[in-house]
Coordinates of C-alpha atoms in Angstrom, one line a residue:
M1 CA 27.5 -26.9 -1.3
T2 CA 26.8 -24.7 -4.4
G3 CA 24.8 -27.5 -5.8
G4 CA 22.9 -28.0 -2.6
R5 CA 22.0 -24.1 -2.5
L6 CA 20.8 -24.3 -6.1
R7 CA 18.6 -27.3 -5.2
T8 CA 17.0 -25.5 -2.3
R9 CA 16.3 -22.4 -4.5
A10 CA 14.7 -24.3 -7.0
L11 CA 12.5 -26.2 -4.4
V12 CA 11.6 -22.6 -2.9
K13 CA 10.8 -21.5 -6.2
A14 CA 8.5 -24.6 -6.9
D15 CA 6.6 -23.8 -4.0
W16 CA 5.7 -20.3 -4.8
P17 CA 2.7 -21.6 -6.9
A18 CA 1.3 -23.3 -3.9
H19 CA 1.6 -20.0 -1.7
A20 CA -0.2 -18.0 -4.2
L21 CA -3.2 -20.6 -4.5
A22 CA -3.4 -21.1 -0.7
M23 CA -3.6 -17.3 -0.4
C24 CA -6.0 -16.8 -3.3
F25 CA -8.4 -19.6 -2.0
S26 CA -8.0 -18.7 1.7
M27 CA -9.1 -14.8 1.0
T28 CA -11.9 -15.9 -1.4
Y29 CA -13.4 -18.3 1.2
A30 CA -12.9 -15.4 3.9
W31 CA -14.8 -13.2 1.6
G32 CA -17.5 -15.7 1.3
I33 CA -18.0 -16.1 5.1
S34 CA -18.0 -12.2 5.5
K35 CA -21.1 -12.4 3.5
T36 CA -22.7 -14.5 6.1
A37 CA -24.0 -14.0 9.7
H38 CA -20.5 -15.6 10.9
V39 CA -18.6 -12.4 9.8
Q40 CA -17.7 -11.9 13.7
T41 CA -16.9 -15.3 14.8
S42 CA -13.8 -17.5 14.6
L43 CA -15.1 -19.1 11.4
Q44 CA -14.1 -16.0 9.6
F45 CA -10.8 -15.5 11.3
I46 CA -9.6 -19.0 12.0
S47 CA -11.0 -21.3 9.3
P48 CA -9.2 -19.9 6.6
L49 CA -6.1 -21.6 7.7
L50 CA -7.8 -24.9 6.9
V51 CA -8.1 -23.9 3.4
I52 CA -4.3 -22.8 3.6
G53 CA -3.3 -26.2 5.0
L54 CA -5.4 -28.6 2.6
V55 CA -4.1 -26.4 -0.3
H56 CA -0.5 -27.3 0.7
F57 CA -1.4 -30.8 1.8
L58 CA -2.7 -31.7 -1.9
W59 CA 0.2 -29.8 -3.3
V60 CA 2.8 -32.0 -1.4
L61 CA 1.0 -34.9 -2.1
A62 CA 0.9 -34.1 -5.8
T63 CA 4.6 -32.9 -6.1
R64 CA 6.2 -35.2 -3.7
G65 CA 4.0 -38.0 -2.5
R66 CA 3.9 -39.3 1.1
Q67 CA 7.6 -39.0 1.8
P68 CA 8.4 -39.3 5.4
G69 CA 8.2 -35.8 7.1
Y70 CA 5.4 -34.4 4.8
A71 CA 3.2 -33.3 7.8
R72 CA 6.1 -30.7 8.8
T73 CA 6.5 -29.6 5.3
V74 CA 2.6 -28.8 5.1
I75 CA 2.7 -27.1 8.2
D76 CA 5.6 -25.1 7.6
R77 CA 4.2 -23.9 4.3
A78 CA 0.8 -23.2 5.9
L79 CA 2.6 -20.9 8.4
M80 CA 4.6 -19.2 5.5
S81 CA 1.4 -18.3 3.6
S82 CA -0.2 -17.0 6.7
L83 CA 3.0 -14.8 7.2
L84 CA 2.9 -13.7 3.4
L85 CA -0.6 -12.6 3.7
A86 CA 0.3 -10.6 6.7
L87 CA 2.7 -8.7 4.8
L88 CA 1.2 -8.3 1.3
V89 CA -2.3 -7.2 2.4
P90 CA -1.1 -4.1 4.7
A91 CA 1.3 -3.2 1.9
V92 CA -1.7 -3.0 -0.4
M93 CA -3.6 -1.2 2.2
A94 CA -0.7 1.4 2.5
V95 CA -1.0 2.5 -1.1
A96 CA -4.7 2.5 -1.3
P97 CA -6.7 5.8 -1.0
M98 CA -7.6 7.4 2.3
P99 CA -11.0 7.7 3.7
S100 CA -11.4 11.2 1.8
A101 CA -11.0 9.5 -1.7
A102 CA -13.9 7.3 -1.0
S103 CA -17.4 7.3 0.3
S104 CA -20.5 4.9 0.1
A105 CA -21.6 6.6 -2.9
D106 CA -18.2 5.3 -4.8
G107 CA -19.5 2.0 -5.2
Y108 CA -16.8 -0.7 -6.0
L109 CA -13.9 1.7 -4.7
Y110 CA -15.7 2.2 -1.3
G111 CA -16.4 -1.8 -1.1
F112 CA -12.8 -2.5 -1.9
L113 CA -11.5 -0.3 0.9
V114 CA -13.8 -1.8 3.5
T115 CA -12.9 -5.3 2.4
L116 CA -9.2 -4.3 2.4
F117 CA -9.2 -3.1 5.9
C118 CA -11.1 -6.3 7.3
L119 CA -8.4 -8.4 5.4
V120 CA -5.7 -6.6 7.1
V121 CA -7.3 -7.8 10.4
L122 CA -8.0 -11.2 9.1
A123 CA -4.3 -11.6 7.7
N124 CA -2.6 -10.6 11.1
T125 CA -4.9 -12.6 12.9
L126 CA -4.4 -15.6 10.8
A127 CA -0.7 -15.2 11.1
A128 CA -0.8 -15.2 14.9
V129 CA -3.2 -18.3 14.9
A130 CA -1.0 -20.1 12.2
F131 CA 2.0 -19.5 14.5
A132 CA 0.2 -20.9 17.5
F133 CA -0.7 -24.2 15.6
Y134 CA 2.9 -24.4 14.4
L135 CA 4.1 -24.4 17.8
A136 CA 1.4 -27.0 18.6
A137 CA 2.5 -29.2 15.7
R138 CA 6.0 -29.2 16.6
L139 CA 5.2 -30.1 20.3
L140 CA 2.9 -32.9 18.9
D141 CA 5.7 -34.2 16.6
F142 CA 7.9 -34.3 19.7
V143 CA 5.1 -36.3 21.7
V144 CA 4.7 -38.8 18.9
K145 CA 8.4 -39.5 18.6
A146 CA 8.8 -39.6 22.4
I147 CA 6.2 -42.1 22.7
G148 CA 7.5 -44.2 20.0
K149 CA 4.1 -45.1 18.5
L150 CA 3.6 -44.5 14.8
A151 CA 7.3 -43.3 14.8
S152 CA 8.6 -45.4 12.1
D153 CA 10.2 -43.4 9.1
K154 CA 8.4 -45.8 6.7
N155 CA 5.0 -45.3 8.4
H156 CA 3.0 -42.3 7.0
L157 CA 0.8 -42.5 9.6
K158 CA 2.6 -40.4 11.9
D159 CA 2.6 -37.7 9.5
L160 CA -1.3 -38.5 8.8
S161 CA -2.0 -38.5 12.7
I162 CA -0.2 -35.2 13.4
L163 CA -2.2 -33.4 10.5
A164 CA -5.4 -34.8 11.4
T165 CA -4.8 -33.7 14.9
V166 CA -3.7 -30.3 14.0
F167 CA -6.5 -29.8 11.6
T168 CA -9.0 -30.9 13.9
L169 CA -7.7 -28.5 16.6
V170 CA -8.0 -25.6 13.9
A171 CA -11.5 -26.7 13.1
I172 CA -12.5 -26.5 17.0
A173 CA -11.3 -23.4 17.3
S174 CA -12.9 -22.2 14.3
L175 CA -16.2 -22.6 15.9
E176 CA -16.1 -20.0 18.6
G177 CA -18.7 -17.4 18.5
I178 CA -21.2 -19.4 16.3
S179 CA -24.7 -19.4 17.9
G180 CA -25.5 -22.6 19.8
L181 CA -22.0 -23.7 20.2
Y182 CA -19.4 -21.9 22.4
R183 CA -18.4 -18.3 23.2
F184 CA -16.2 -16.8 25.9
A185 CA -17.6 -13.7 27.7
G186 CA -17.0 -10.4 25.8
A187 CA -17.6 -7.7 28.5
G188 CA -14.6 -5.7 29.2
Q189 CA -13.3 -2.5 30.7
A190 CA -10.5 -0.1 30.0
T191 CA -9.3 2.7 32.2
A192 CA -6.9 5.5 31.5
S193 CA -5.8 8.2 34.1
V194 CA -3.7 11.4 33.7
A195 CA -2.4 13.9 36.3
I196 CA -3.5 17.5 35.5
S197 CA -1.9 20.5 36.9
A198 CA -5.3 22.4 37.4
P199 CA -8.0 22.3 40.0
P200 CA -10.8 19.9 39.7
E201 CA -13.3 22.8 39.0
R202 CA -11.0 24.0 35.8
V203 CA -10.8 20.5 34.7
W204 CA -14.8 19.8 35.0
A205 CA -15.1 23.1 33.0
A206 CA -12.8 21.9 30.3
M207 CA -15.1 18.8 30.0
Q208 CA -18.2 20.8 29.1
T209 CA -17.0 21.3 25.6
A210 CA -15.6 18.1 23.7
T211 CA -13.1 18.5 20.8
T212 CA -11.6 16.2 18.4
P213 CA -7.7 15.8 19.5
E214 CA -5.2 18.0 17.6
F215 CA -2.3 15.8 18.7
P216 CA -0.9 12.5 16.9
L217 CA -2.9 9.4 18.0
P218 CA -0.9 6.4 19.2
G219 CA 0.1 4.2 16.2
I220 CA -2.1 1.4 16.7
L221 CA -5.2 3.8 16.7
Q222 CA -4.3 5.4 13.3
A223 CA -5.3 2.2 11.7
F224 CA -8.8 2.4 12.9
P225 CA -11.7 5.1 12.3
Q226 CA -10.8 8.3 14.0
P227 CA -12.9 11.3 15.6
V228 CA -13.2 14.1 13.1
A229 CA -15.8 16.3 14.5
V230 CA -18.2 16.7 17.5
R231 CA -21.7 17.4 15.8
V232 CA -23.6 17.8 19.3
D233 CA -22.0 18.8 22.5
E234 CA -24.3 19.5 25.5
G235 CA -21.8 19.3 28.4
T236 CA -21.5 16.9 31.2
E237 CA -24.7 17.5 32.9
L238 CA -27.6 14.8 33.4
G239 CA -29.4 14.3 30.1
A240 CA -26.7 16.1 28.1
K241 CA -26.2 14.6 24.5
R242 CA -23.0 14.2 22.7
V243 CA -22.5 13.2 19.2
V244 CA -18.9 12.3 17.9
V245 CA -18.4 11.4 14.0
F246 CA -15.8 9.1 13.1
A247 CA -14.1 8.4 9.9
G248 CA -11.8 5.8 8.5
R249 CA -11.0 3.8 5.4
E250 CA -14.0 1.6 6.2
G251 CA -16.6 4.4 6.1
Q252 CA -17.8 7.1 8.6
G253 CA -20.6 7.0 11.2
E254 CA -21.5 8.6 14.5
L255 CA -21.5 7.7 18.2
H256 CA -24.5 9.3 20.1
L257 CA -23.9 9.3 23.8
E258 CA -26.2 10.8 26.6
V259 CA -25.2 11.5 30.3
V260 CA -27.4 9.1 32.5
K261 CA -25.7 9.6 35.9
R262 CA -24.1 12.8 37.4
E263 CA -22.5 12.3 40.9
G264 CA -20.2 15.1 42.1
L265 CA -17.6 15.0 39.9
R266 CA -18.2 11.8 38.0
S267 CA -20.5 11.8 34.8
V268 CA -21.6 8.7 32.9
F269 CA -22.3 8.8 29.2
E270 CA -24.3 5.8 28.0
T271 CA -24.3 4.8 24.2
I272 CA -27.6 5.6 22.7
S273 CA -26.9 4.3 19.1
D274 CA -23.7 3.7 17.2
S275 CA -23.3 3.6 13.4
T276 CA -19.6 3.9 13.3
P277 CA -17.5 1.3 11.7
M278 CA -16.2 0.2 15.0
A279 CA -19.7 -0.9 16.0
N280 CA -19.0 -4.3 14.0
W281 CA -16.2 -4.9 16.2
I282 CA -17.0 -3.6 19.6
A283 CA -20.2 -2.4 21.4
I284 CA -19.4 0.7 23.5
T285 CA -21.8 0.5 26.5
S286 CA -20.5 3.5 28.3
I287 CA -17.7 6.1 29.0
T288 CA -17.4 7.4 32.5
Y289 CA -15.4 10.7 33.5
E290 CA -14.2 11.1 37.0
V291 CA -12.1 14.1 38.6
V292 CA -10.3 13.4 41.7
P293 CA -9.1 16.2 43.7
R294 CA -5.1 16.2 44.6
D295 CA -2.9 18.3 46.7
Q296 CA -1.1 19.5 43.4
G297 CA -4.2 19.8 40.8
S298 CA -6.4 16.8 39.7
L299 CA -6.6 13.2 38.7
L300 CA -8.8 12.7 35.6
R301 CA -9.8 9.0 35.0
V302 CA -11.6 7.9 31.9
T303 CA -13.3 4.4 32.0
L304 CA -14.7 2.8 28.7
D305 CA -17.0 -0.2 29.5
Y306 CA -17.4 -2.3 26.4
E307 CA -18.7 -5.6 24.8
R308 CA -16.2 -7.5 22.5
L309 CA -17.9 -8.6 19.4
L310 CA -15.4 -10.5 17.6
A311 CA -14.0 -14.0 18.0
P312 CA -11.3 -15.6 18.7
S313 CA -11.3 -14.1 22.3
L314 CA -7.7 -15.3 22.6
I315 CA -6.6 -12.6 19.8
F316 CA -9.3 -9.9 20.4
K317 CA -9.8 -10.0 23.9
P318 CA -6.2 -8.2 24.6
M319 CA -6.3 -6.3 21.2
M320 CA -9.7 -4.5 22.2
A321 CA -8.3 -4.1 25.9
L322 CA -5.4 -2.3 24.5
A323 CA -7.1 -0.1 22.1
G324 CA -9.7 0.8 24.6
T325 CA -6.9 1.8 27.1
L326 CA -5.4 4.0 24.3
S327 CA -8.3 5.6 23.3
M328 CA -9.3 6.6 27.1
G329 CA -5.8 7.7 27.3
V330 CA -6.6 10.0 24.2
L331 CA -9.6 11.4 25.9
A332 CA -7.9 12.0 29.0
E333 CA -4.9 13.9 27.3
D334 CA -7.1 15.8 25.1
T335 CA -9.2 17.3 28.4
K336 CA -5.9 17.7 30.0
A337 CA -4.5 20.0 27.2
R338 CA -7.9 22.1 27.4
A339 CA -7.8 22.3 31.0
E340 CA -4.2 23.3 31.5
S341 CA -4.3 25.9 28.6
Q342 CA -7.1 27.9 30.3
P343 CA -6.2 30.9 32.4

């Protein structure tokens, strides 16, 4: 038993160079993609998994040869490297300087922080995708054995066919969002509602002056650029403008809004321009405030219309929907706090 454990530990230690190489090469490759027009596509967020898989495939062949079961070894190692990235990159980000410590004038430091944030998103996305393809590979292995074809333990075609199929699926998934190939609709809507113990008139009066939230944001939003100031605020009447400043590890920018529709207790802000870091991930189309009278106060409904810019949609569609809903909840809660504090 002791000898078996020692051999297992030795084997794990022997694989660490492969994990280090896989992580290094995949992140270098991702950095190269980030400098191209494909930075928002699945080529950026999924194809690094091909690099990880290829490194482990070559490592296994070089150290163990084509022993039966090498496909599972490669896929297991690829999943582990992806999970390690998802752990290590956020850990580095956690000790990196906060936004106040770097600006675009800081050159390399600023560029490092911007890149680091993108790598956090990439690493977590890659881990999720790797796990999905890991499950697909295990299912494929089961199907191949069930059919009985290529199932001989002495026939390396079974392993080769599994790896070829999985690598092909990853390659196809990596093409989402690339112009001229395939892309899924990115339009989305997120709504948050909050009950306010104040009449509609007082709620509407509170909306005339925007503020930055004075309460802690939901945990998931704290990793993204946050509103730090309202530079221009002209209320909620038709033609009124609002400029909100956002800042985060990856820089600072302004969201310019203008009221394009005003109907009763409903006001629609449309985006005029957006220079915030978020503009690289999501295009905010409009934000709608609607106050609904109730017997015991009011109901405030805040709706965000947006266009998701990142692929793959399987990962970023629910992520954007959740972030959008939480963001609108922050706006609604901020208005609630001001309306209920008025005499």
